[in-house]
């Protein structure tokens, strides 16, 4: 028995999306482009847009192939409507929807007519998940009125899962690096403060506890971080007055 | 600092951390099962293997959280037993870590970006003394493990060959074998776990790296709270105070001052803490 070609290609795409390392920590551009490209290639007769909006602070971004399609995708973000936005918001798939139907016209009053004008008749969207969070969506747009097949949606699901797994791993990696940095800084800062206590105590013949109070009140009155003040004292760039 | 409420807080905190670790382990297991199921349904060999590989990563993460949960639970249990009988010394979290490594002597060292020892936790006197030797001499297994980011082990004569100062000195403590494994997560190395005279074959077992990863993942680099992995951590506050003082008295940098304190301690055969204590109390002046 020979395997359908699409399955072979899916397997390769899946492995690529799951295993490709997000090169710059925190910058998923390459992965999003790969998902859009693999989707466009594999999901025959279907236009594909990747929407990425991990949180409220990060501006939403869209990836896909073709000027008209990207124009529609950017407008959807600006209008805050469309299947991608819905899948991203709810974390659930938007099933195959006719764009000239009542539902589409009601929920996507600007998006649906524009998509129809570009020749798209059907739309669906699959949530892109990193761990437990939905961080975006894969939008599928079908030309003409023929419904998007269940196999097509399943293929899309597989691709988004692979990309989402990669995003989750990348996030874990960034989180642990940030935590390691924080830990190092917290420990180093403790060391510098102890050094400054000793340095101040020796300079003014006071106890280390008294020295700490002087450091702390100086930092408070100057609204500066205790660590910075301590570092300047240790490096003798700052003389503190002792009453 | 070992007040009654402190012990209760520690017990409650260990219990909470155990519960978090159990939940994470369950989540990772569920992810693993999901991918194992997808692997079973996969139409091609490549897809099947990809899912199995992903499942394996989740399984190994689950195992780490499981180990972390066991360490916290055993710590909580020890604290509870101890709170009924305060005549004994307060149990150390590190004692449970050592036990999991098949020894009574284990120590954790945390390092900063310069790989200097910034904090340490030890399970008993020999392990504390061994870590002190590394601190004083600036050489030893934990230092090499963090610098080379790989497991370092030595016993018998290789101890002396590898570390001419540390080797003989640690031998005098009655320690015949040392091993240290870096505490790393996603390429970030935050320190090392060292074991002394471990059980035979322990060093090459999966348990060593599993315990190290459990400590790193669930306790040191955990998103649910400060790096308060246990109450045993010693920041050597007094030693750094003394370094600050000596730097003023001798008009030198604090790092030079610290080296002088270490050298003095090693020459006297005492801890840096003991030298620092005399300096801070004005009983000792280095020159």
Tab-separated table of N, CA and C in Angstrom, chain B residues 85-140:
chain	number	residue	atom	x	y	z
B	85	UNK	N	9.548	16.701	68.415
B	85	UNK	CA	10.690	16.385	69.266
B	85	UNK	C	11.820	17.359	68.952
B	86	UNK	N	11.764	18.528	69.604
B	86	UNK	CA	12.680	19.613	69.267
B	86	UNK	C	14.097	19.418	69.814
B	87	UNK	N	14.331	18.297	70.512
B	87	UNK	CA	15.669	18.113	71.076
B	87	UNK	C	16.690	17.814	69.987
B	88	UNK	N	16.218	17.274	68.893
B	88	UNK	CA	17.127	16.962	67.801
B	88	UNK	C	17.321	18.200	66.916
B	89	UNK	N	18.419	18.232	66.163
B	89	UNK	CA	18.607	19.392	65.287
B	89	UNK	C	17.541	19.442	64.200
B	90	UNK	N	17.228	20.666	63.782
B	90	UNK	CA	16.219	20.851	62.752
B	90	UNK	C	16.655	20.143	61.468
B	91	UNK	N	15.756	19.383	60.851
B	91	UNK	CA	16.155	18.653	59.634
B	91	UNK	C	16.486	19.616	58.499
B	92	UNK	N	17.421	19.218	57.663
B	92	UNK	CA	17.820	20.029	56.525
B	92	UNK	C	17.223	19.457	55.249
B	93	UNK	N	16.792	20.341	54.368
B	93	UNK	CA	16.285	19.895	53.076
B	93	UNK	C	17.347	19.080	52.349
B	94	UNK	N	18.585	19.537	52.497
B	94	UNK	CA	19.679	18.884	51.790
B	94	UNK	C	19.919	17.449	52.262
B	95	UNK	N	19.513	17.150	53.502
B	95	UNK	CA	19.686	15.780	53.990
B	95	UNK	C	18.851	14.822	53.139
B	96	UNK	N	17.654	15.276	52.744
B	96	UNK	CA	16.798	14.458	51.880
B	96	UNK	C	17.406	14.300	50.493
B	97	UNK	N	18.020	15.385	49.998
B	97	UNK	CA	18.682	15.324	48.693
B	97	UNK	C	19.818	14.300	48.745
B	98	UNK	N	20.618	14.381	49.836
B	98	UNK	CA	21.740	13.446	49.992
B	98	UNK	C	21.219	12.012	50.016
B	99	UNK	N	20.161	11.792	50.776
B	99	UNK	CA	19.591	10.448	50.879
B	99	UNK	C	19.157	9.923	49.510
B	100	UNK	N	18.540	10.819	48.721
B	100	UNK	CA	18.120	10.421	47.374
B	100	UNK	C	19.330	10.052	46.507
B	101	UNK	N	20.511	10.556	46.901
B	101	UNK	CA	21.737	10.252	46.158
B	101	UNK	C	22.505	9.093	46.802
B	102	UNK	N	21.910	8.443	47.765
B	102	UNK	CA	22.542	7.285	48.387
B	102	UNK	C	23.763	7.625	49.217
B	103	UNK	N	23.775	8.809	49.830
B	103	UNK	CA	24.880	9.200	50.700
B	103	UNK	C	24.326	10.106	51.792
B	104	UNK	N	25.163	10.456	52.741
B	104	UNK	CA	24.701	11.430	53.728
B	104	UNK	C	25.304	12.804	53.442
B	105	UNK	N	26.241	12.852	52.484
B	105	UNK	CA	26.933	14.104	52.196
B	105	UNK	C	26.660	14.597	50.781
B	106	UNK	N	25.929	15.702	50.703
B	106	UNK	CA	25.661	16.327	49.414
B	106	UNK	C	25.605	17.830	49.624
B	107	UNK	N	26.014	18.575	48.633
B	107	UNK	CA	26.006	20.034	48.763
B	107	UNK	C	25.590	20.684	47.458
B	108	UNK	N	24.867	21.790	47.596
B	108	UNK	CA	24.469	22.579	46.437
B	108	UNK	C	25.249	23.875	46.451
B	109	UNK	N	25.771	24.256	45.301
B	109	UNK	CA	26.457	25.535	45.176
B	109	UNK	C	25.736	26.339	44.117
B	110	UNK	N	25.429	27.587	44.410
B	110	UNK	CA	24.870	28.458	43.380
B	110	UNK	C	25.948	29.435	42.951
B	111	UNK	N	26.042	29.653	41.657
B	111	UNK	CA	27.074	30.559	41.145
B	111	UNK	C	26.427	31.706	40.367
B	112	UNK	N	27.159	32.809	40.261
B	112	UNK	CA	26.701	33.934	39.444
B	112	UNK	C	27.328	33.852	38.075
B	113	UNK	N	27.251	34.961	37.332
B	113	UNK	CA	27.754	34.936	35.959
B	113	UNK	C	29.270	34.732	35.924
B	114	UNK	N	29.980	35.109	37.005
B	114	UNK	CA	31.428	34.922	37.021
B	114	UNK	C	31.816	33.541	37.528
B	115	UNK	N	30.801	32.706	37.831
B	115	UNK	CA	30.989	31.352	38.349
B	115	UNK	C	31.605	31.333	39.757
B	116	UNK	N	31.574	32.483	40.433
B	116	UNK	CA	31.987	32.477	41.839
B	116	UNK	C	30.876	31.861	42.673
B	117	UNK	N	31.276	31.161	43.727
B	117	UNK	CA	30.281	30.591	44.652
B	117	UNK	C	29.529	31.727	45.335
B	118	UNK	N	28.222	31.780	45.183
B	118	UNK	CA	27.459	32.853	45.815
B	118	UNK	C	26.625	32.356	46.985
B	119	UNK	N	26.284	31.089	46.970
B	119	UNK	CA	25.492	30.546	48.064
B	119	UNK	C	25.713	29.049	48.111
B	120	UNK	N	25.574	28.488	49.306
B	120	UNK	CA	25.721	27.048	49.383
B	120	UNK	C	24.781	26.457	50.417
B	121	UNK	N	24.434	25.200	50.188
B	121	UNK	CA	23.620	24.454	51.134
B	121	UNK	C	24.244	23.072	51.229
B	122	UNK	N	24.460	22.614	52.455
B	122	UNK	CA	25.112	21.326	52.627
B	122	UNK	C	24.280	20.450	53.554
B	123	UNK	N	24.391	19.130	53.357
B	123	UNK	CA	23.559	18.206	54.140
B	123	UNK	C	24.171	17.889	55.492
B	124	UNK	N	25.500	17.972	55.596
B	124	UNK	CA	26.155	17.607	56.859
B	124	UNK	C	27.521	18.287	56.960
B	125	UNK	N	28.246	18.000	58.031
B	125	UNK	CA	29.537	18.655	58.253
B	125	UNK	C	30.577	18.326	57.179
B	126	UNK	N	30.783	17.047	56.825
B	126	UNK	CA	31.788	16.757	55.792
B	126	UNK	C	31.519	17.476	54.463
B	127	UNK	N	30.258	17.502	54.050
B	127	UNK	CA	29.963	18.152	52.771
B	127	UNK	C	30.154	19.666	52.880
B	128	UNK	N	29.817	20.226	54.047
B	128	UNK	CA	30.034	21.654	54.243
B	128	UNK	C	31.537	21.968	54.203
B	129	UNK	N	32.310	21.122	54.875
B	129	UNK	CA	33.765	21.331	54.908
B	129	UNK	C	34.364	21.207	53.510
B	130	UNK	N	33.855	20.252	52.737
B	130	UNK	CA	34.367	20.071	51.373
B	130	UNK	C	34.045	21.288	50.508
B	131	UNK	N	32.817	21.817	50.651
B	131	UNK	CA	32.457	23.007	49.881
B	131	UNK	C	33.301	24.197	50.306
B	132	UNK	N	33.601	24.245	51.598
B	132	UNK	CA	34.434	25.333	52.119
B	132	UNK	C	35.818	25.278	51.476
B	133	UNK	N	36.352	24.058	51.325
B	133	UNK	CA	37.667	23.902	50.687
B	133	UNK	C	37.646	24.432	49.252
B	134	UNK	N	36.560	24.134	48.537
B	134	UNK	CA	36.449	24.650	47.167
B	134	UNK	C	36.432	26.166	47.162
B	135	UNK	N	35.708	26.715	48.133
B	135	UNK	CA	35.593	28.167	48.245
B	135	UNK	C	36.964	28.793	48.545
B	136	UNK	N	37.677	28.202	49.478
B	136	UNK	CA	38.979	28.750	49.888
B	136	UNK	C	40.030	28.590	48.790
B	137	UNK	N	40.015	27.446	48.122
B	137	UNK	CA	41.087	27.149	47.167
B	137	UNK	C	40.747	27.534	45.733
B	138	UNK	N	39.473	27.779	45.476
B	138	UNK	CA	39.090	28.159	44.114
B	138	UNK	C	39.235	27.026	43.118
B	139	UNK	N	39.230	25.778	43.593
B	139	UNK	CA	39.246	24.636	42.669
B	139	UNK	C	38.475	23.483	43.297
B	140	UNK	N	37.931	22.651	42.427
B	140	UNK	CA	37.174	21.501	42.931
B	140	UNK	C	36.075	21.087	41.972
